[in-house]
Short mmCIF file of C-alpha atoms in Angstrom, two decimals:
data_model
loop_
_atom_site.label_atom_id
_atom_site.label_comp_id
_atom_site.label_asym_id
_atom_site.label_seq_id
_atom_site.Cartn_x
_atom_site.Cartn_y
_atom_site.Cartn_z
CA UNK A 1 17.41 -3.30 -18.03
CA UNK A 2 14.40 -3.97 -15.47
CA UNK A 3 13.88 -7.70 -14.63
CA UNK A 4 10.31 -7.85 -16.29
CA UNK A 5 9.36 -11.55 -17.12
CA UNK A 6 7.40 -13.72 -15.15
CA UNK A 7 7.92 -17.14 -15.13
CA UNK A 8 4.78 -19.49 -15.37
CA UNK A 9 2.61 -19.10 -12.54
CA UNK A 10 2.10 -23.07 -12.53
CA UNK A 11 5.36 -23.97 -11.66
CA UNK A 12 6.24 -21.40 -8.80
CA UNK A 13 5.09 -22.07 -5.27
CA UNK A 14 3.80 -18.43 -4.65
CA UNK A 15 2.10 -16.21 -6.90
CA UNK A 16 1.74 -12.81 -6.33
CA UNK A 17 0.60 -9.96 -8.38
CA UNK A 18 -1.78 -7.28 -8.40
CA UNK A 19 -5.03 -9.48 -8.71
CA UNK A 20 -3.81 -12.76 -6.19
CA UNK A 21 -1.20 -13.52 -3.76
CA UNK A 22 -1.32 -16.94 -2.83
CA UNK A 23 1.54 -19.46 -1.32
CA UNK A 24 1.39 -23.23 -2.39
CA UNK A 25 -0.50 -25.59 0.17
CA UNK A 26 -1.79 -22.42 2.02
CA UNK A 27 1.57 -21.61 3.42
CA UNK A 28 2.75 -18.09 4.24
CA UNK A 29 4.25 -15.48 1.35
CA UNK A 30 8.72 -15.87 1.65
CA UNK A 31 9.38 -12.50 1.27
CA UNK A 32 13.20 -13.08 0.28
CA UNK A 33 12.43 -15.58 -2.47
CA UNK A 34 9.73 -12.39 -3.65
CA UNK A 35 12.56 -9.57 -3.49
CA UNK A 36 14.89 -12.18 -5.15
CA UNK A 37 12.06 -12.83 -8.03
CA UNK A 38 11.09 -9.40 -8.51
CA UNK A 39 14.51 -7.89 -8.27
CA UNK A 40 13.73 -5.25 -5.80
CA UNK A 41 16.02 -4.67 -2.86
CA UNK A 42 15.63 -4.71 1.31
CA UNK A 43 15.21 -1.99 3.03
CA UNK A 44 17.55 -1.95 5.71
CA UNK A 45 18.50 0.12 8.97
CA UNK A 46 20.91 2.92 6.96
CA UNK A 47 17.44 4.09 5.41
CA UNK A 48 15.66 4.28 8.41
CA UNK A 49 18.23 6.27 10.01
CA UNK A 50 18.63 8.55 6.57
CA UNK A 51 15.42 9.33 6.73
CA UNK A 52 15.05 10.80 10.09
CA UNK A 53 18.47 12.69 9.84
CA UNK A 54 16.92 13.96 6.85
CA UNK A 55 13.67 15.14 7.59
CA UNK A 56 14.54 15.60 11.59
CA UNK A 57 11.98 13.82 12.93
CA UNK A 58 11.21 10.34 14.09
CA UNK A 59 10.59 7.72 11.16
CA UNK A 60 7.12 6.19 10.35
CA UNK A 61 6.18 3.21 12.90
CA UNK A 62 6.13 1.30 9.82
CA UNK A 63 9.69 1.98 8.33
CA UNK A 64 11.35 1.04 11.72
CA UNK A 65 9.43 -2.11 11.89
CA UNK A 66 9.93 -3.37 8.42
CA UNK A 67 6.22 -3.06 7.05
CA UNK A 68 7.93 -1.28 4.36
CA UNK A 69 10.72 -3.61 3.41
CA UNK A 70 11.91 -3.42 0.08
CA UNK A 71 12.66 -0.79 -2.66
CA UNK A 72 13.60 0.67 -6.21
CA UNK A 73 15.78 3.42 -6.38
CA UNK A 74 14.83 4.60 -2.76
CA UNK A 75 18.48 6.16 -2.23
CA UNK A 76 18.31 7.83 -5.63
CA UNK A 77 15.01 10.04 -4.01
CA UNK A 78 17.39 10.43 -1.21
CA UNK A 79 20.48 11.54 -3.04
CA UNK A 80 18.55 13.92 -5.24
CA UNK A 81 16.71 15.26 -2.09
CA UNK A 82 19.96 15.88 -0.35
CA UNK A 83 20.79 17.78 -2.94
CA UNK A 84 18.32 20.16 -2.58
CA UNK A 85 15.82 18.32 -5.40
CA UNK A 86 12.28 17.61 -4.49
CA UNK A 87 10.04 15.02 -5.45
CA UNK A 88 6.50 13.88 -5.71
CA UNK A 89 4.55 10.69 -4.33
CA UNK A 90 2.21 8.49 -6.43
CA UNK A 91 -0.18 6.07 -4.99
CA UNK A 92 -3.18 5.13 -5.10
CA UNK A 93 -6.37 2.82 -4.81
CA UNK A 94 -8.64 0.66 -6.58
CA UNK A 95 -12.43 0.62 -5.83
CA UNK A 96 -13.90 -2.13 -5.86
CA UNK A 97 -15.85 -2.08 -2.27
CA UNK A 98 -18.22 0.79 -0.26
CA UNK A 99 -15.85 0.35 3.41
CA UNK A 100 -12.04 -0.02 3.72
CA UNK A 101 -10.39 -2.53 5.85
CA UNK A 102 -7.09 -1.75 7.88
CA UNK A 103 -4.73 -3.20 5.17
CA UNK A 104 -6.08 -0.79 2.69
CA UNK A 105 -5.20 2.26 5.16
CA UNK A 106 -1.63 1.27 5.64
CA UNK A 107 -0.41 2.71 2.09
CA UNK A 108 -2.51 6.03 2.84
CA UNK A 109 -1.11 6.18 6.49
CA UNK A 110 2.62 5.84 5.15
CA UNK A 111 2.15 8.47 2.68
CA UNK A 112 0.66 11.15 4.62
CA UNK A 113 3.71 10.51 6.74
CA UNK A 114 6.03 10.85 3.51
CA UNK A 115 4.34 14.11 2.70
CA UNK A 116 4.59 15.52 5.59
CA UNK A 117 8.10 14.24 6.75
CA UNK A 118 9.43 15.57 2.73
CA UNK A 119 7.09 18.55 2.30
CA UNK A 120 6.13 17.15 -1.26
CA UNK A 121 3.09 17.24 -3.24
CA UNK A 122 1.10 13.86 -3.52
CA UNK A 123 -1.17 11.98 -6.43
CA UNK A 124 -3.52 9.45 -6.02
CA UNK A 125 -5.24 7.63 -8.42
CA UNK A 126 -8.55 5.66 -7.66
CA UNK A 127 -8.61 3.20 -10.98
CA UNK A 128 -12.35 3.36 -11.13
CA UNK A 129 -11.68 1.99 -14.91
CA UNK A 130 -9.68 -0.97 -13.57
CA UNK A 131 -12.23 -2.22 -11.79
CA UNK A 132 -14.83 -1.81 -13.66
CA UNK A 133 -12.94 -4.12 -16.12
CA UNK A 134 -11.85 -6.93 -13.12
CA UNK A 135 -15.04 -7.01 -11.38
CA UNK A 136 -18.24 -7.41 -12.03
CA UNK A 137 -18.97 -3.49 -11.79
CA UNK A 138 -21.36 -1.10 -13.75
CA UNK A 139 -19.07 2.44 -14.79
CA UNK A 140 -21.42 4.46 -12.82
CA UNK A 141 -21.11 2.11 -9.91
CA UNK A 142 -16.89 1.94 -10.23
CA UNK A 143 -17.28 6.07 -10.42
CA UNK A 144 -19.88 6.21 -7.09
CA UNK A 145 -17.18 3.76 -4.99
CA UNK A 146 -14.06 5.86 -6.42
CA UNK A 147 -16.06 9.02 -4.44
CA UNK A 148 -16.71 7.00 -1.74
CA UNK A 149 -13.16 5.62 -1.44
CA UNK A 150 -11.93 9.63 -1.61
CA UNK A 151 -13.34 10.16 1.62
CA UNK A 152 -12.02 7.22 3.11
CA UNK A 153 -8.41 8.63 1.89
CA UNK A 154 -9.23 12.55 2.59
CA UNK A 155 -9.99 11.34 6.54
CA UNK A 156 -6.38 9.72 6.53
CA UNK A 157 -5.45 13.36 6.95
CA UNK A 158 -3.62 14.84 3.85
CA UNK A 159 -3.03 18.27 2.79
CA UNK A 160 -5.24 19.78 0.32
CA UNK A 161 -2.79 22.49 -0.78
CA UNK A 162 0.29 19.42 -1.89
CA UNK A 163 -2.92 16.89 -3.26
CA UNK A 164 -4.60 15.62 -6.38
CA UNK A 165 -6.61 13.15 -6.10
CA UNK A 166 -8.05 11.87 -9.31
CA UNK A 167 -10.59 9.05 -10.86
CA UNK A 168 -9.21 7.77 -14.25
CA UNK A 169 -12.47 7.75 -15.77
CA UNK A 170 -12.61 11.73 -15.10
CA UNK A 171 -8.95 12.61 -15.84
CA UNK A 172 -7.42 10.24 -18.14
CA UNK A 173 -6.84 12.68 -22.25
CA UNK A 174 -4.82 15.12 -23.04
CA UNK A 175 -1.15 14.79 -21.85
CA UNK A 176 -1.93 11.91 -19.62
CA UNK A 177 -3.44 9.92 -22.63
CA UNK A 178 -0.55 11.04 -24.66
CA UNK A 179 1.79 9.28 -22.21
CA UNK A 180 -0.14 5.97 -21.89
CA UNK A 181 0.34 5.68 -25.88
CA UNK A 182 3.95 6.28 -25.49
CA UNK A 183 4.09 3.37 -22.70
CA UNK A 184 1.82 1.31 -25.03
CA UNK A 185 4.17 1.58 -28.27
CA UNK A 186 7.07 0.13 -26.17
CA UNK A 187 5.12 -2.77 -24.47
CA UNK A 188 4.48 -6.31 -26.33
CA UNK A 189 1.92 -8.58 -26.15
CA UNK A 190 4.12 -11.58 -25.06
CA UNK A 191 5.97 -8.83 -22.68
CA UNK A 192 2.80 -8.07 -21.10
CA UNK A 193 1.76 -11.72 -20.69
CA UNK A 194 5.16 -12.80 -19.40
CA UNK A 195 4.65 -9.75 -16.21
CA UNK A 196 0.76 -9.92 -15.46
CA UNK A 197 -0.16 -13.82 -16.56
CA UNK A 198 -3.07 -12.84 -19.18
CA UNK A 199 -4.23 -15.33 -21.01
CA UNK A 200 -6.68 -15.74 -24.16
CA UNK A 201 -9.97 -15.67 -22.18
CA UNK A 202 -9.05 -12.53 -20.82
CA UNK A 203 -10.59 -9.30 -22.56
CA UNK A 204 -8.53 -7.28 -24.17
CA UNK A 205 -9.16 -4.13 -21.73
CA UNK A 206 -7.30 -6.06 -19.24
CA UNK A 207 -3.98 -6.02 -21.71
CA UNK A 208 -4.45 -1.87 -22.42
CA UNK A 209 -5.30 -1.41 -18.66
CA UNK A 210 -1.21 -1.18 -17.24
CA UNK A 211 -0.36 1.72 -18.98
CA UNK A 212 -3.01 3.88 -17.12
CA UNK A 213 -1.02 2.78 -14.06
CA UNK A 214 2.06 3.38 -15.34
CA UNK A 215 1.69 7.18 -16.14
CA UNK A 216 1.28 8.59 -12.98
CA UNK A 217 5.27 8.41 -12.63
CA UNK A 218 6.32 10.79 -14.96
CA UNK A 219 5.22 14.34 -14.63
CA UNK A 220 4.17 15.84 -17.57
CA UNK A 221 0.96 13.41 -17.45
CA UNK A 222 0.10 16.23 -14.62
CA UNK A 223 0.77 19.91 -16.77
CA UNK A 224 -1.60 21.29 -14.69
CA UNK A 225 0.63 20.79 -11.10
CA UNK A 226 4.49 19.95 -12.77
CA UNK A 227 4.18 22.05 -16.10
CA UNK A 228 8.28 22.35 -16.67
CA UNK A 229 9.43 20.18 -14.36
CA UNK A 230 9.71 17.16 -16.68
CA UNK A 231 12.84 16.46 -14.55
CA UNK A 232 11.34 15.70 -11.34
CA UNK A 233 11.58 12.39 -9.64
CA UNK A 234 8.42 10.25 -8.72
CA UNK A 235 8.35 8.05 -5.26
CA UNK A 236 5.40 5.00 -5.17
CA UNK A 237 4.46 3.75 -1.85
CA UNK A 238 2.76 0.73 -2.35
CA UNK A 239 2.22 -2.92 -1.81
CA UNK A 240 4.43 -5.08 -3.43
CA UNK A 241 2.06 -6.79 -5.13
CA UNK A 242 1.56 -3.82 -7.41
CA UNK A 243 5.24 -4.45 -8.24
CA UNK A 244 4.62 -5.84 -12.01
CA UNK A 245 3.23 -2.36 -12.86
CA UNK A 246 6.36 -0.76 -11.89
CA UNK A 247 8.76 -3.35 -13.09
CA UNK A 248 7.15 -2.70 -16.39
CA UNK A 249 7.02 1.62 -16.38
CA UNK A 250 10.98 0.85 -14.85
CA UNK A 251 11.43 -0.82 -17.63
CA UNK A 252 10.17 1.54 -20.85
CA UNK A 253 11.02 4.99 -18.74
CA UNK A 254 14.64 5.37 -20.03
CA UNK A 255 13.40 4.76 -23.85
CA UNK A 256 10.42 7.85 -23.34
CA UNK A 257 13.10 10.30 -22.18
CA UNK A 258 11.62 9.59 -18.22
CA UNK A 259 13.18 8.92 -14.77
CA UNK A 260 12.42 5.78 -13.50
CA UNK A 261 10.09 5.90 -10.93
CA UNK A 262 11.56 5.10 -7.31
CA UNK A 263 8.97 2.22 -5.43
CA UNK A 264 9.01 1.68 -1.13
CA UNK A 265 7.20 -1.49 -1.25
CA UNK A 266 5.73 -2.63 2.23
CA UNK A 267 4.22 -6.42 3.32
CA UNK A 268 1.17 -7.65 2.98
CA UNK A 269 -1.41 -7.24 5.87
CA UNK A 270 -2.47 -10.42 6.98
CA UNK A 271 -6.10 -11.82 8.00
CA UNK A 272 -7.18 -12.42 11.30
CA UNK A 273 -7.20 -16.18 10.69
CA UNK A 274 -3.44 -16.14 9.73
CA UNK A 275 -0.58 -15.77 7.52
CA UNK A 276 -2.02 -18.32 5.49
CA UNK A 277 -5.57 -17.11 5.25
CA UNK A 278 -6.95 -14.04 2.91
CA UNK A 279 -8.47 -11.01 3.77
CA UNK A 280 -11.60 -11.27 1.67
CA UNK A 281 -14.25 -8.83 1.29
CA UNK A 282 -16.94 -12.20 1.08
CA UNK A 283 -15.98 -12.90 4.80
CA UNK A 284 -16.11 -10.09 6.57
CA UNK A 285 -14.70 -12.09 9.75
CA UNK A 286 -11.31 -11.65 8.16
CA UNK A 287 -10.57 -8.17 8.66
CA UNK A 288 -10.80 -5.07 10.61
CA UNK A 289 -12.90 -2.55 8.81
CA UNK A 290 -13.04 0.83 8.97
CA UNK A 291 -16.76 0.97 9.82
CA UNK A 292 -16.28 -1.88 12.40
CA UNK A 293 -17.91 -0.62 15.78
CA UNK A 294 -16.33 -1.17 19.06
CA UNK A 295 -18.43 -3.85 19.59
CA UNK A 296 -17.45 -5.74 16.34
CA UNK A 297 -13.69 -4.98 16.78
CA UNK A 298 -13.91 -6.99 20.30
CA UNK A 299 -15.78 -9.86 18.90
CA UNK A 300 -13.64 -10.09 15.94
CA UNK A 301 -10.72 -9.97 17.32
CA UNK A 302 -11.72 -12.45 20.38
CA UNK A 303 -13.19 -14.91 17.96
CA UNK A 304 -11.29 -14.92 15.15
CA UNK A 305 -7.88 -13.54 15.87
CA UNK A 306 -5.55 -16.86 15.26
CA UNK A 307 -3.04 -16.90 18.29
CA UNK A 308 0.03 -18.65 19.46
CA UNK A 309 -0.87 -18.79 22.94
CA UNK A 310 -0.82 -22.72 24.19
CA UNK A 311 -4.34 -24.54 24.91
CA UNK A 312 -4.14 -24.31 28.29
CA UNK A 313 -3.14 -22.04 30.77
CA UNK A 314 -0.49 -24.58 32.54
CA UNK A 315 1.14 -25.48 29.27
CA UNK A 316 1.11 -21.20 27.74
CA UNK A 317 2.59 -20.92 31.50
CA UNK A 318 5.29 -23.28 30.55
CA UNK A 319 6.29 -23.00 27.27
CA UNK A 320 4.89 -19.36 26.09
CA UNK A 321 3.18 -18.44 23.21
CA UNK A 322 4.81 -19.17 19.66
CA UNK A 323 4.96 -15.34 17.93
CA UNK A 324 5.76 -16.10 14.59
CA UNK A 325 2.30 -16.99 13.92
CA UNK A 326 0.57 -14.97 16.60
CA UNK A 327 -1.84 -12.63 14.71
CA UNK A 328 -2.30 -10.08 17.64
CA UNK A 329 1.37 -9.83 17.75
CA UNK A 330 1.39 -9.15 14.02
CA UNK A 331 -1.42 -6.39 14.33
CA UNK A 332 0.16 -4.86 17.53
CA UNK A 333 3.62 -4.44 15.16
CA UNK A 334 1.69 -2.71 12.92
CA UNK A 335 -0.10 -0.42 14.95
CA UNK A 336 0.74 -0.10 18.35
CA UNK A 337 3.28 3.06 18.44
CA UNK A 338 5.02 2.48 21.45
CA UNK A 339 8.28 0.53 20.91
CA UNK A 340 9.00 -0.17 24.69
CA UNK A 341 5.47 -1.44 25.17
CA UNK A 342 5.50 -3.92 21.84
CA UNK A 343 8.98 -5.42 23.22
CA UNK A 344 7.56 -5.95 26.56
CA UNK A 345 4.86 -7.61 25.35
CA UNK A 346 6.77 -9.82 23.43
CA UNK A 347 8.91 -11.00 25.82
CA UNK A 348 6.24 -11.46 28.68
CA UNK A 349 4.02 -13.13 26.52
CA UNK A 350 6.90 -15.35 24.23
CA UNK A 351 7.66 -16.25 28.33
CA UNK A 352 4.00 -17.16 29.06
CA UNK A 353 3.70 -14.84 31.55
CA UNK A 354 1.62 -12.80 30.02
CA UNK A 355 -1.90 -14.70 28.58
CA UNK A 356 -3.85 -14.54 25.03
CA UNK A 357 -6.42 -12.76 26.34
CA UNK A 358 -4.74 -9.82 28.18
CA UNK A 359 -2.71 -9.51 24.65
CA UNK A 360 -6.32 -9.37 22.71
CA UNK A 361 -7.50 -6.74 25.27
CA UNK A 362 -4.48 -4.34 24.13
CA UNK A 363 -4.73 -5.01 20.52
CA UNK A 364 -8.84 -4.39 20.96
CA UNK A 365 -8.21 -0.70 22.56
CA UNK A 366 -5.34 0.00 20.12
CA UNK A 367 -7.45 -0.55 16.84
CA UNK A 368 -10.81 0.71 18.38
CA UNK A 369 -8.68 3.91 18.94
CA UNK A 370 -7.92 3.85 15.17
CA UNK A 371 -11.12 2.97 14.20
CA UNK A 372 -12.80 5.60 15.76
CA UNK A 373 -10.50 8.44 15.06
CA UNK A 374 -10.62 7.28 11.49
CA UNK A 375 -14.56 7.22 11.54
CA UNK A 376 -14.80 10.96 12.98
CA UNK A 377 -12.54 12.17 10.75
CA UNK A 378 -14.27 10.65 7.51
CA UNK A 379 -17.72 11.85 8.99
CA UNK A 380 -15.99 15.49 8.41
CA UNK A 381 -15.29 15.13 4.96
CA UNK A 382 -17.82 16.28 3.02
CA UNK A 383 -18.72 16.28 -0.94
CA UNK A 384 -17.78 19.74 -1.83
CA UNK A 385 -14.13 18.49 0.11
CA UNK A 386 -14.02 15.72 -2.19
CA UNK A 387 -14.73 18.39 -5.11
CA UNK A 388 -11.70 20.03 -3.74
CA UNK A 389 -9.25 17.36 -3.92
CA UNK A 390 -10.06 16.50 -7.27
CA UNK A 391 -10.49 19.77 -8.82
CA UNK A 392 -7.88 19.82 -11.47
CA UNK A 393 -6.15 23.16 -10.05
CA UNK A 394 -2.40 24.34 -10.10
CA UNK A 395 -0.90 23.77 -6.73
CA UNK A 396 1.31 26.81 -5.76
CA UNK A 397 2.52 26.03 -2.42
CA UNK A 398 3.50 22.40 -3.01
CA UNK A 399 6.72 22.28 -2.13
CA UNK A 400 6.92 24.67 0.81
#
């Protein structure tokens, strides 16, 4: 049995779940006490290194770094893969906003590296519907951003002939409706308050809304790319905040005759204030976007990036900079590829040898790089591509 309840948000000293993340008194997210709560476990080293001798090639920046730290049934994928039995990948998007920041990328940029690496065919679904219902959106406006959003994911790079991509407002009937009333049927009320935290004020398309999320992880809500393959196992790299959806579909799979999905969860991304502080699309100081110009990344990052270094040159030279809470640090272990390069800036700069400034300079070429690859490659993507991707079409090739 999944660990599904909750316990009451008002006496915990975090709260995270797909609609907040907060720590109490501003303090930082402790990721053990969340693997502990949720019931997920860490990723550790013997994956990394069973992934590469499995797909022969080098793993993701952001498995051997620990962005993606904690799973569900991750060796389960592995096992069955080893065997000779594929799988597919689920993720997907909610849009609520025209431009993309960095932290929504990382999910996308792990995937297309899972596809790849697996030679599996991918879903994503862009929960127009969702947010629609959360924010204060029109349904033609949640539909427009959902397009818009599709490019944004397309430029990350994936393969047309192993992809659906898919807007619930245009897909969701037939078998995949048949599904969500299956999940439905096997969820209660109180169950469904105990995981998400509704209360009476909310509307009561919040409470229906988790089984459209849920879906995606079995096959047969997809006849058109896995008809006959009710069998096949479904990976979710995500966030963990998106981990009470899971929990939940974990929970009622076994009773509907369904695998449970398998979830690689990965960290949060954090401001450019700090751990402590929230990206938020009302202050767009807080984050790198994708439509950012050079110009902006520089100012940004000089500004606003919160540091470790000391406050004055004699003292950083004496005592170094502190990187736990150094956000360029953070950024450059996210994105900077080169492992030898990341360690010796960590130790020249943790020595005070190296200064604040010559640290922003690197992180401001290394994101302006992805910035501006990203932009030229979503310039490309055009709306018959977008047609493509979200044409519901068999997929013949998907697993070569």
């Amino acid at each position: 049995m999944e660990k599904v309840e909750d316990q009451n948000p008002q006496q915990e000293d975090q709260v995270v779940n797909p609609w907040e993340v907060s720590a109490k008194d501003g303090g930082k997210i402790d990721y053990d006490k969340l693997i502990d709560k949720f019931g997920c476990q860490r990723l550790d080293q013997s994956f990394v290194d069973r992934v590469q001798r499995l797909t022969s090639r080098p793993p993701h920046v952001f498995l051997r770094r620990g962005v993606f730290f904690a799973h569900r049934d991750f060796n389960d994928i592995l096992d069955a893969y080893e065997r000779g039995q594929k799988f597919y990948l689920y993720t997907g998007r909610g849009p609520s906003s025209e431009a993309l920041h960095l932290g929504h990328l990382i999910p996308f940029m792990f995937t297309k590296y899972l596809q790849d690496a697996f030679k599996v065919p991918l879903v994503i679904q862009l929960t127009d519907d969702e947010k629609c219902m959360w924010k204060n959106l029109s349904v033609e406006e949640s539909q427009r951003l959902a397009r818009e959003n599709a490019k944004d994911i397309i430029a990350c790079g994936f393969d047309i002939s192993k992809t659906f991509i898919f807007s619930d407002f245009d897909y969701v009937g037939g078998a995949f409706y048949k599904n969500m009333v299956k999940v439905a049927k096997c969820v209660t009320y109180n169950k469904v308050v105990g995981i998400f935290g509704f209360t009476g004020e909310d509307h009561i398309g919040k409470v229906s809304f988790p089984p459209v999320q849920a879906v995606p992880s079995f096959p047969s809500s997809f006849p058109h790319l896995f008809s006959g393959k009710d069998d096949l196992r479904c990976l979710i790299p995500c966030a963990i905040d998106q981990d009470p959806y899971f929990r939940m579909t974990r929970d009622v799979a076994p009773r509907i005759g369904y695998h449970k999905p398998a979830l690689i969860e990965s960290l949060f991304f954090p401001a450019l204030q700090g751990e402590t502080g929230k990206m938020s699309a009302s202050d767009p100081n807080s984050a790198i976007y994708v439509t950012d110009s050079a110009k902006d990344i520089k100012y940004k990052v000089n500004k606003h990036a919160f540091t470790g270094g000391q406050e004055t040159i004699e003292k950083h030279r004496q005592y170094g900079a502190n990187l736990e809470v150094d956000i360029p640090i953070k950024y450059l272990n996210f994105f900077l590829e080169d492992d030898a390069e990341l360690e010796h800036i960590k130790k020249e700069y943790g020595a005070g040898r190296m200064l604040t400034g010559e640290v922003k300079k690197r992180l401001i070429e290394v994101l302006t790089e992805i910035v501006e690859r990203h932009r030229r490659a979503r310039a490309a993507v055009t709306d018959e591509m977008v047609d493509a991707f979200m044409a519901v079409r068999p997929l013949p090739n998907m697993f070569d």
